[in-house]
XYZ file of N, CA and C in Angstrom:
804
model
N 115.633 95.715 84.178
C 115.590 97.032 84.807
C 116.310 98.047 83.935
N 115.842 99.292 83.933
C 116.481 100.323 83.141
C 116.200 101.681 83.757
N 117.132 102.606 83.560
C 116.926 103.975 83.997
C 116.030 104.683 82.982
N 115.294 105.699 83.427
C 114.421 106.438 82.525
C 114.696 107.930 82.640
N 114.460 108.637 81.549
C 114.651 110.085 81.523
C 113.348 110.830 81.279
N 112.314 110.115 80.827
C 111.041 110.746 80.496
C 109.906 109.902 81.077
N 108.742 110.502 81.330
C 107.589 109.692 81.753
C 107.343 108.564 80.763
N 107.184 107.361 81.289
C 107.133 106.172 80.439
C 105.999 105.256 80.866
N 105.164 104.877 79.901
C 104.113 103.887 80.134
C 104.609 102.541 79.630
N 104.542 101.527 80.459
C 104.937 100.181 80.059
C 103.713 99.347 79.707
N 103.944 98.196 79.139
C 102.842 97.295 78.801
C 102.200 96.736 80.066
N 100.909 96.449 79.970
C 100.207 95.791 81.067
C 100.897 94.466 81.387
N 100.915 94.127 82.672
C 101.628 92.923 83.102
C 100.749 92.144 84.075
N 100.529 90.881 83.783
C 99.653 90.057 84.612
C 100.305 89.752 85.959
N 99.515 89.879 87.027
C 99.958 89.513 88.369
C 99.549 88.077 88.671
N 98.282 87.778 88.441
C 97.769 86.414 88.545
C 96.570 86.313 87.593
N 95.750 85.313 87.761
C 94.642 85.110 86.826
C 93.623 86.238 86.876
N 93.584 86.987 87.964
C 92.556 88.006 88.144
C 93.082 89.440 88.092
N 94.298 89.653 88.546
C 94.837 91.000 88.684
C 95.925 91.274 87.644
N 95.897 92.493 87.111
C 96.894 92.970 86.158
C 97.340 94.355 86.597
N 98.626 94.637 86.444
C 99.143 95.970 86.743
C 99.330 96.735 85.438
N 98.958 98.019 85.450
C 99.209 98.938 84.346
C 100.303 99.890 84.832
N 101.560 99.573 84.544
C 102.674 100.297 85.172
C 103.196 101.462 84.338
N 103.530 102.528 85.010
C 104.252 103.631 84.387
C 105.315 104.115 85.357
N 106.241 104.924 84.835
C 107.347 105.429 85.651
C 107.564 106.896 85.348
N 107.861 107.646 86.393
C 108.181 109.061 86.254
C 109.595 109.309 86.744
N 110.424 110.024 85.970
C 111.761 110.363 86.464
C 111.659 111.449 87.538
N 112.467 111.318 88.572
C 112.560 112.325 89.631
C 114.010 112.787 89.631
N 114.311 113.906 88.972
C 115.701 114.320 88.764
C 116.513 114.338 90.058
N 117.644 113.673 89.976
C 118.547 113.618 91.114
C 118.203 112.574 92.146
N 117.027 111.947 92.029
C 116.596 110.991 93.051
C 116.271 109.611 92.495
N 116.066 109.501 91.185
C 115.758 108.194 90.603
C 114.458 108.218 89.846
N 113.688 107.146 89.978
C 112.426 107.000 89.251
C 111.358 106.516 90.209
N 110.126 106.936 89.949
C 108.998 106.567 90.798
C 107.965 105.812 89.970
N 107.584 104.643 90.424
C 106.502 103.904 89.777
C 105.177 104.612 90.013
N 104.336 104.617 88.988
C 102.953 105.093 89.125
C 102.070 103.997 88.534
N 101.476 103.219 89.407
C 100.737 102.029 88.989
C 99.240 102.209 89.095
N 98.527 101.664 88.128
C 97.109 101.395 88.246
C 96.942 99.880 88.162
N 95.785 99.399 88.582
C 95.558 97.960 88.608
C 94.195 97.645 88.016
N 94.104 96.483 87.402
C 92.860 96.042 86.783
C 92.464 94.694 87.364
N 91.252 94.626 87.888
C 90.672 93.372 88.348
C 89.702 92.888 87.279
N 89.970 91.717 86.731
C 89.096 91.154 85.710
C 88.011 90.303 86.367
N 87.182 89.707 85.545
C 86.102 88.893 86.080
C 84.757 89.387 85.593
N 83.686 88.997 86.327
C 82.328 89.351 85.909
C 82.085 90.861 85.967
N 82.755 91.542 86.878
C 82.580 92.985 87.035
C 83.965 93.636 87.061
N 84.564 93.861 85.914
C 85.925 94.408 85.893
C 86.018 95.741 86.646
N 87.139 95.909 87.352
C 87.358 97.121 88.131
C 88.757 97.671 87.857
N 88.824 98.963 87.583
C 90.085 99.672 87.428
C 90.394 100.384 88.735
N 91.629 100.276 89.188
C 92.062 100.942 90.414
C 93.017 102.067 90.036
N 92.567 103.299 90.193
C 93.282 104.519 89.832
C 93.458 104.620 88.314
N 93.736 105.853 87.841
C 93.715 106.084 86.394
C 94.974 106.766 85.866
N 96.077 106.720 86.621
C 97.358 107.159 86.089
C 97.492 108.657 85.889
N 98.579 109.030 85.221
C 98.903 110.443 85.001
C 98.449 110.873 83.612
N 97.948 112.098 83.532
C 97.381 112.582 82.287
C 98.375 112.673 81.152
N 99.641 112.970 81.466
C 100.635 113.137 80.408
C 100.855 111.840 79.636
N 100.505 110.712 80.231
C 100.648 109.415 79.575
C 99.288 108.859 79.138
N 98.339 109.749 78.901
C 96.972 109.325 78.642
C 96.807 108.358 77.491
N 97.441 108.638 76.352
C 97.287 107.749 75.195
C 97.821 106.358 75.514
N 98.996 106.302 76.121
C 99.573 105.018 76.469
C 98.758 104.293 77.521
N 98.205 105.058 78.475
C 97.393 104.430 79.522
C 96.152 103.790 78.922
N 95.453 104.522 78.072
C 94.244 103.985 77.451
C 94.576 102.748 76.618
N 95.692 102.793 75.886
C 96.085 101.632 75.078
C 96.367 100.420 75.955
N 97.069 100.645 77.073
C 97.378 99.538 77.979
C 96.100 98.954 78.560
N 95.165 99.820 78.943
C 93.899 99.337 79.489
C 93.120 98.549 78.439
N 93.033 99.090 77.224
C 92.248 98.437 76.172
C 92.880 97.137 75.700
N 94.169 96.953 75.957
C 94.799 95.679 75.621
C 94.328 94.550 76.542
N 93.715 94.925 77.661
C 93.285 93.934 78.651
C 91.780 93.821 78.790
N 91.060 94.923 78.536
C 89.611 94.907 78.719
C 88.997 95.993 77.841
N 87.796 95.753 77.375
C 87.030 96.787 76.684
C 86.499 97.736 77.757
N 86.859 99.018 77.730
C 86.394 99.937 78.771
C 84.882 99.945 78.956
N 84.133 99.612 77.914
C 82.675 99.535 78.043
C 82.278 98.513 79.100
N 83.116 97.498 79.303
C 82.801 96.437 80.248
C 83.153 96.792 81.692
N 83.897 97.879 81.895
C 84.251 98.260 83.264
C 82.989 98.545 84.066
N 82.949 98.026 85.296
C 81.819 98.279 86.190
C 82.212 99.161 87.370
N 83.501 99.193 87.683
C 83.953 99.948 88.841
C 85.271 100.652 88.513
N 85.435 101.841 89.068
C 86.718 102.548 89.028
C 87.012 103.009 90.449
N 87.906 102.306 91.103
C 88.267 102.626 92.492
C 89.328 103.725 92.458
N 89.049 104.836 93.111
C 90.003 105.931 93.194
C 90.538 106.005 94.618
N 91.827 105.773 94.769
C 92.413 105.754 96.110
C 92.396 107.134 96.745
N 92.725 108.169 95.969
C 92.653 109.552 96.421
C 92.756 110.457 95.204
N 92.605 111.746 95.414
C 92.372 112.651 94.298
C 93.627 113.361 93.793
N 94.800 112.852 94.073
C 96.024 113.437 93.532
C 96.085 113.215 92.019
N 96.807 114.117 91.339
C 96.823 114.114 89.875
C 97.354 112.818 89.282
N 98.263 112.135 89.991
C 98.818 110.903 89.445
C 97.907 109.696 89.660
N 96.749 109.926 90.275
C 95.787 108.842 90.488
C 94.471 109.078 89.751
N 94.212 110.325 89.373
C 92.968 110.640 88.644
C 93.259 111.300 87.302
N 94.494 111.180 86.825
C 94.908 111.913 85.631
C 94.120 111.598 84.384
N 93.585 110.383 84.292
C 92.826 109.996 83.094
C 91.390 109.619 83.431
N 90.900 110.067 84.572
C 89.574 109.638 85.015
C 88.491 110.051 84.026
N 88.418 111.314 83.669
C 87.363 111.740 82.744
C 87.473 111.034 81.400
N 88.698 110.824 80.962
C 88.915 110.152 79.676
C 88.410 108.709 79.721
N 88.661 108.031 80.830
C 88.190 106.656 80.970
C 86.674 106.626 81.102
N 86.110 107.568 81.833
C 84.659 107.592 81.999
C 83.943 107.778 80.672
N 84.540 108.537 79.755
C 83.931 108.714 78.439
C 83.808 107.392 77.702
N 84.711 106.459 78.000
C 84.721 105.157 77.342
C 84.021 104.082 78.172
N 83.608 104.428 79.384
C 83.088 103.428 80.323
C 81.744 103.881 80.884
N 80.704 103.877 80.075
C 79.409 104.411 80.517
C 78.760 103.617 81.634
N 79.222 102.390 81.856
C 78.591 101.538 82.874
C 79.360 101.515 84.190
N 80.441 102.285 84.286
C 81.303 102.222 85.463
C 80.858 103.194 86.541
N 80.973 102.751 87.789
C 80.757 103.613 88.944
C 82.103 103.907 89.612
N 82.275 105.148 90.028
C 83.477 105.546 90.751
C 83.308 105.165 92.212
N 84.312 104.532 92.775
C 84.286 104.145 94.183
C 85.194 105.079 94.962
N 84.622 105.793 95.912
C 85.390 106.685 96.767
C 84.589 106.905 98.050
N 85.027 107.850 98.880
C 84.309 108.147 100.118
C 83.793 109.585 100.080
N 83.226 110.035 101.198
C 82.584 111.348 101.222
C 83.552 112.461 100.853
N 84.737 112.466 101.443
C 85.698 113.522 101.146
C 86.177 113.416 99.701
N 86.296 112.203 99.191
C 86.678 112.028 97.797
C 85.664 112.647 96.855
N 84.375 112.449 97.141
C 83.328 113.044 96.315
C 83.425 114.562 96.352
N 83.652 115.115 97.545
C 83.756 116.563 97.679
C 84.926 117.111 96.871
N 86.055 116.447 96.932
C 87.221 116.901 96.183
C 86.992 116.786 94.677
N 86.312 115.742 94.252
C 86.014 115.612 92.829
C 85.225 116.812 92.329
N 84.251 117.246 93.126
C 83.474 118.412 92.740
C 84.320 119.658 92.644
N 85.224 119.853 93.599
C 86.089 121.029 93.587
C 87.044 121.016 92.404
N 87.429 119.801 91.953
C 88.379 119.669 90.855
C 87.708 119.649 89.489
N 86.385 119.682 89.463
C 85.677 119.639 88.198
C 85.669 118.269 87.559
N 85.863 117.220 88.351
C 85.837 115.862 87.825
C 84.399 115.359 87.753
N 84.142 114.500 86.803
C 82.820 113.920 86.629
C 82.470 113.061 87.842
N 81.368 113.397 88.508
C 80.996 112.677 89.728
C 79.525 112.294 89.727
N 78.950 112.104 88.550
C 77.522 111.810 88.470
C 77.211 110.354 88.802
N 78.204 109.479 88.684
C 77.977 108.067 88.967
C 79.009 107.592 89.983
N 78.650 107.693 91.256
C 79.581 107.389 92.339
C 78.956 106.380 93.285
N 79.762 105.402 93.674
C 79.407 104.505 94.773
C 80.214 104.971 95.979
N 79.535 105.614 96.927
C 80.247 106.204 98.056
C 80.373 105.192 99.192
N 81.600 104.970 99.612
C 81.867 104.037 100.695
C 81.705 104.746 102.040
N 80.914 104.144 102.907
C 80.769 104.631 104.268
C 81.602 103.759 105.206
N 81.963 104.274 106.382
C 82.758 103.459 107.321
C 82.098 102.119 107.586
N 82.887 101.060 107.478
C 82.378 99.718 107.725
C 81.841 99.006 106.509
N 81.728 99.714 105.368
C 81.230 99.075 104.151
C 82.209 98.031 103.617
N 81.667 97.023 102.951
C 82.439 96.054 102.175
C 81.918 96.118 100.752
N 82.819 96.209 99.779
C 82.403 96.292 98.384
C 82.402 94.903 97.767
N 81.251 94.514 97.223
C 81.120 93.238 96.526
C 81.360 93.482 95.035
N 82.375 92.830 94.484
C 82.743 93.013 93.082
C 82.809 91.646 92.415
N 81.811 91.329 91.612
C 81.827 90.074 90.871
C 82.004 88.848 91.729
N 81.367 88.843 92.900
C 81.436 87.680 93.772
C 82.585 87.677 94.756
N 83.429 88.706 94.728
C 84.514 88.791 95.717
C 84.298 90.003 96.616
N 84.879 89.930 97.816
C 84.717 90.977 98.810
C 86.002 91.793 98.915
N 85.843 93.093 98.762
C 86.950 94.015 98.955
C 86.675 94.800 100.235
N 87.567 94.666 101.194
C 87.400 95.337 102.485
C 88.181 96.649 102.487
N 87.488 97.793 102.484
C 88.190 99.075 102.493
C 89.003 99.254 103.771
N 90.106 99.977 103.645
C 90.959 100.230 104.802
C 91.757 101.517 104.590
N 92.199 102.084 105.706
C 93.099 103.236 105.637
C 94.526 102.697 105.639
N 95.311 102.994 104.615
C 96.685 102.493 104.567
C 97.520 103.043 105.724
N 98.668 102.431 105.998
C 99.468 102.859 107.159
C 100.001 104.275 107.056
N 100.218 104.773 105.854
C 100.551 106.183 105.684
C 100.088 106.641 104.308
N 99.942 107.954 104.149
C 99.273 108.503 102.971
C 99.557 109.987 102.920
N 99.191 110.619 101.803
C 99.417 112.055 101.656
C 98.130 112.836 101.424
N 96.980 112.169 101.507
C 95.691 112.836 101.342
C 94.684 112.158 102.268
N 93.876 112.941 103.004
C 93.020 112.342 104.038
C 91.925 111.445 103.502
N 91.545 111.586 102.231
C 90.495 110.727 101.682
C 91.019 109.366 101.230
N 92.321 109.145 101.361
C 92.934 107.918 100.850
C 92.247 106.673 101.401
N 91.974 105.734 100.508
C 91.351 104.488 100.917
C 91.905 103.340 100.066
N 92.402 102.337 100.750
C 92.878 101.124 100.094
C 91.879 100.002 100.327
N 92.311 98.759 100.087
C 91.413 97.629 100.328
C 92.215 96.345 100.444
N 91.547 95.339 100.991
C 92.081 93.986 101.017
C 91.116 93.091 100.267
N 91.626 92.434 99.222
C 90.850 91.495 98.419
C 90.959 90.117 99.073
N 89.861 89.670 99.680
C 89.893 88.410 100.418
C 90.184 87.222 99.513
N 89.685 87.255 98.278
C 89.815 86.098 97.401
C 91.268 85.840 97.011
N 91.980 86.871 96.609
C 93.365 86.711 96.170
C 94.374 87.153 97.221
N 93.891 87.562 98.380
C 94.753 88.024 99.476
C 95.716 89.110 98.974
N 95.125 90.085 98.290
C 95.890 91.202 97.744
C 95.559 92.463 98.530
N 96.589 93.132 99.009
C 96.438 94.378 99.741
C 96.783 95.545 98.826
N 95.791 96.402 98.541
C 96.057 97.627 97.810
C 96.329 98.713 98.837
N 97.584 99.203 98.840
C 98.050 100.094 99.904
C 98.147 101.548 99.467
N 97.564 101.889 98.300
C 97.611 103.269 97.783
C 99.059 103.737 97.704
N 99.408 104.856 98.343
C 100.769 105.381 98.251
C 101.754 104.700 99.198
N 101.255 103.953 100.171
C 102.143 103.323 101.153
C 103.148 102.395 100.482
N 104.344 102.368 101.036
C 105.448 101.520 100.582
C 106.024 101.949 99.231
N 105.660 103.137 98.772
C 106.288 103.641 97.558
C 107.775 103.865 97.753
N 108.533 103.791 96.666
C 109.992 103.931 96.763
C 110.553 104.572 95.501
N 111.514 105.458 95.701
C 112.297 105.989 94.581
C 113.414 105.000 94.293
N 113.483 104.522 93.065
C 114.460 103.505 92.702
C 115.369 104.028 91.586
N 116.606 103.539 91.536
C 117.516 104.007 90.488
C 117.117 103.554 89.095
N 116.361 102.436 89.013
C 115.949 101.884 87.727
C 114.544 101.316 87.855
N 113.893 101.156 86.722
C 112.580 100.524 86.720
C 112.711 99.043 87.081
N 111.627 98.490 87.577
C 111.589 97.071 87.918
C 110.149 96.598 87.835
N 109.957 95.330 87.488
C 108.614 94.767 87.457
C 108.147 94.361 88.847
N 109.096 93.856 89.671
C 108.753 93.396 91.010
C 109.852 93.815 91.981
N 109.484 93.936 93.250
C 110.455 94.379 94.246
C 111.614 93.397 94.382
N 111.353 92.129 94.087
C 112.426 91.133 94.196
C 113.585 91.437 93.259
N 113.342 92.229 92.201
C 114.399 92.581 91.263
C 115.277 93.721 91.775
N 114.809 94.457 92.770
C 115.520 95.640 93.247
C 116.610 95.264 94.237
N 117.712 95.978 94.185
C 118.762 95.804 95.174
C 118.207 96.129 96.562
N 118.445 95.275 97.567
C 117.853 95.494 98.890
C 118.173 96.865 99.491
N 119.424 97.310 99.361
C 119.781 98.608 99.924
C 119.110 99.745 99.150
N 119.030 99.583 97.832
C 118.360 100.601 97.022
C 116.875 100.669 97.369
N 116.260 99.514 97.632
C 114.855 99.491 98.022
C 114.668 100.189 99.355
N 115.536 99.894 100.309
C 115.436 100.520 101.631
C 115.606 102.027 101.525
N 116.644 102.460 100.835
C 116.905 103.893 100.715
C 115.787 104.595 99.948
N 115.285 103.921 98.902
C 114.239 104.524 98.095
C 112.918 104.640 98.819
N 112.600 103.644 99.655
C 111.374 103.697 100.428
C 111.427 104.831 101.444
N 112.551 104.950 102.131
C 112.693 106.024 103.115
C 112.673 107.386 102.440
N 113.345 107.493 101.291
C 113.392 108.773 100.586
C 112.000 109.205 100.156
N 111.225 108.282 99.564
C 109.908 108.673 99.088
C 108.944 108.951 100.238
N 108.965 108.127 101.270
C 108.044 108.356 102.377
C 108.362 109.663 103.099
N 109.633 110.054 103.136
C 109.983 111.320 103.773
C 109.475 112.506 102.964
N 109.288 112.312 101.668
C 108.730 113.357 100.809
C 107.209 113.325 100.837
N 106.647 112.137 100.692
C 105.206 111.988 100.515
C 104.445 111.987 101.832
N 105.073 111.518 102.901
C 104.423 111.464 104.218
C 105.428 111.863 105.293
N 105.881 113.124 105.275
C 106.925 113.537 106.223
C 106.491 113.447 107.675
N 105.187 113.401 107.919
C 104.691 113.299 109.289
C 105.050 111.969 109.942
N 105.476 110.988 109.159
C 105.883 109.708 109.746
C 107.010 109.884 110.756
N 107.887 110.881 110.512
C 109.026 111.089 111.412
C 108.581 111.492 112.808
N 107.373 112.044 112.939
C 106.873 112.446 114.244
C 105.798 111.530 114.789
N 105.536 110.415 114.129
C 104.489 109.504 114.576
C 104.957 108.711 115.787
N 104.064 108.478 116.706
C 104.383 107.685 117.884
C 104.790 106.275 117.453
N 105.977 105.819 117.852
C 106.452 104.507 117.399
C 105.524 103.358 117.771
N 104.877 103.462 118.937
C 103.979 102.377 119.352
C 102.762 102.304 118.434
N 102.201 103.456 118.090
C 101.050 103.458 117.188
C 101.436 102.930 115.811
N 102.591 103.377 115.312
C 103.061 102.887 114.024
C 103.277 101.385 114.077
N 103.868 100.912 115.155
C 104.124 99.484 115.299
C 102.848 98.662 115.291
N 101.802 99.170 115.942
C 100.526 98.441 115.948
C 99.938 98.351 114.544
N 100.027 99.449 113.795
C 99.505 99.443 112.435
C 100.272 98.461 111.559
N 101.589 98.523 111.631
C 102.404 97.611 110.823
C 102.191 96.165 111.246
N 102.047 95.944 112.559
C 101.806 94.587 113.058
C 100.486 94.027 112.558
N 99.458 94.877 112.458
C 98.168 94.423 111.946
C 98.285 93.985 110.489
N 99.063 94.738 109.694
C 99.274 94.357 108.301
C 100.003 93.020 108.220
N 100.971 92.825 109.092
C 101.712 91.560 109.105
C 100.807 90.392 109.482
N 99.851 90.610 110.379
C 98.927 89.535 110.753
C 97.998 89.190 109.596
N 97.585 90.193 108.833
C 96.774 89.924 107.639
C 97.579 89.096 106.643
N 98.872 89.391 106.537
C 99.823 88.628 105.726
C 99.351 88.446 104.284
N 99.222 89.547 103.538
C 98.758 89.429 102.149
C 99.759 88.687 101.273
N 99.253 88.032 100.255
C 100.122 87.367 99.285
C 100.704 88.358 98.277
N 99.984 89.466 98.066
C 100.438 90.497 97.131
C 100.250 91.865 97.785
N 101.237 92.731 97.606
C 101.083 94.132 97.994
C 101.053 94.950 96.713
N 99.923 95.606 96.484
C 99.732 96.460 95.319
C 99.864 97.899 95.786
N 100.952 98.545 95.400
C 101.183 99.932 95.785
C 101.175 100.808 94.548
N 100.667 102.019 94.715
C 100.669 102.939 93.595
C 102.053 103.360 93.167
N 103.036 103.199 94.056
C 104.368 103.740 93.771
C 105.499 102.756 94.077
N 105.230 101.490 93.890
C 106.237 100.446 94.118
C 105.972 99.299 93.161
N 107.022 98.696 92.607
C 106.784 97.473 91.839
C 106.083 96.423 92.689
N 105.413 95.505 92.037
C 104.657 94.468 92.724
C 105.513 93.753 93.763
N 104.933 93.555 94.955
C 105.595 92.786 96.008
C 104.801 91.506 96.243
N 105.447 90.388 96.056
C 104.817 89.082 96.264
C 105.321 88.460 97.571
N 104.498 87.526 98.090
C 104.972 86.660 99.158
C 105.088 87.306 100.512
N 104.121 88.136 100.856
C 104.112 88.716 102.188
C 104.573 90.154 102.224
N 104.312 90.772 103.343
C 104.539 92.204 103.479
C 105.630 92.526 104.488
N 106.169 91.520 105.161
C 107.080 91.777 106.280
C 108.358 92.493 105.855
N 108.803 92.260 104.625
C 109.997 92.967 104.169
C 109.749 94.474 104.133
N 108.585 94.867 103.639
C 108.269 96.287 103.528
C 107.974 96.895 104.890
N 107.166 96.217 105.702
C 106.872 96.760 107.027
C 108.133 96.845 107.878
N 109.041 95.905 107.672
C 110.299 95.958 108.412
C 111.114 97.191 108.072
N 111.133 97.572 106.804
C 111.859 98.764 106.396
C 111.240 100.016 107.006
N 109.911 100.092 106.999
C 109.239 101.248 107.589
C 109.465 101.287 109.093
N 109.345 100.147 109.741
C 109.548 100.092 111.193
C 110.970 100.500 111.553
N 111.937 100.037 110.787
C 113.332 100.365 111.079
C 113.599 101.851 110.893
N 112.955 102.447 109.896
C 113.216 103.851 109.596
C 112.482 104.793 110.532
N 111.255 104.426 110.931
C 110.414 105.384 111.644
C 109.943 104.901 113.008
N 110.325 103.712 113.403
C 109.821 103.168 114.652
C 110.688 103.437 115.855
N 111.638 104.356 115.739
C 112.582 104.591 116.832
C 112.435 105.979 117.440
N 111.265 106.591 117.246
C 111.056 107.912 117.819
C 111.384 109.003 116.827
N 111.127 110.234 117.235
C 111.346 111.365 116.344
C 112.825 111.631 116.148
N 113.143 112.202 115.011
C 114.525 112.506 114.680
C 114.975 113.798 115.346
N 116.276 113.946 115.549
C 116.835 115.175 116.104
C 117.090 116.225 115.033
N 116.900 115.860 113.765
C 117.145 116.806 112.687
C 116.174 117.981 112.775
N 116.651 119.157 112.416
C 115.829 120.360 112.478
C 115.001 120.471 111.205
N 113.693 120.552 111.384
C 112.780 120.760 110.267
C 112.390 122.235 110.257
N 112.842 123.008 109.273
C 112.564 124.443 109.292
C 111.090 124.790 109.149
N 110.258 123.816 108.747
C 108.828 124.073 108.609
C 108.030 123.615 109.826
N 108.702 123.010 110.810
C 108.002 122.488 111.975
C 107.534 123.625 112.877
N 106.360 123.470 113.465
C 105.847 124.461 114.410
C 106.789 124.595 115.595
N 107.351 123.470 116.032
C 108.277 123.518 117.162
C 109.493 124.383 116.842
N 109.955 124.311 115.611
C 111.105 125.120 115.202
C 110.757 126.605 115.234
N 109.566 126.949 114.766
C 109.150 128.355 114.790
C 109.039 128.865 116.222
N 108.464 128.040 117.101
C 108.358 128.456 118.498
C 109.717 128.696 119.110
N 110.701 127.874 118.756
C 112.051 128.037 119.281
C 112.683 129.332 118.764
N 112.457 129.642 117.495
C 113.012 130.852 116.902
C 112.405 132.112 117.545
N 111.101 132.068 117.781
C 110.415 133.241 118.323
C 110.633 133.458 119.807
N 111.005 132.397 120.492
C 111.160 132.519 121.944
C 112.532 131.991 122.398
């Protein structure tokens, strides 16, 4: 583990025989560092999941090419259209003439508004299952997110849950896996990032949140792949427990100056 001062692309790191993480880190002054991960599924139909941040484009392309020839890519799954997830999309598409972008209706619309290349898209409709090289990826809405088009998936073959931005954490130092992080630092970092990235969690009904987290626990993935957290192996209960503890006890009494309720109180 190490602290970082500048955006940093690390070497690709194997998760198992099929999945590889392409990890990078961004410094967040005064708060620590944030992982920005993309993932590569190898096999008969290689698939890239998200395309990283543009400022690290050269390093991202090098990391990807160290694992697969971009010409061989068949799929590029885009979780949502934020800059840290589509930063190198056009650049990768130039090298991947056979790849289709996987997104949903709102994702396609946003791509058009952003001027992103959208001529080759596989649009996911509600209830669809994506078949990739003989394995089934079940699309799902992650437990929390910062963009309405966000879509994750569960890989039935490797029992890997791609949770997009969910479970992201600001950490004092880089880490390859969550097991390397200090437990208190992980807890504090998860709460800190979710309060920034999904502040609406503080007002979510605890029962609804509990049902969502409980469903993830019943699925019990072997791997949690998050865009903003080092790899988590061996179940999800540690992460869901942190979220439940932080947000499952009702709304906070703290005053949010941007809340509609606060404005109503000021005006009346």
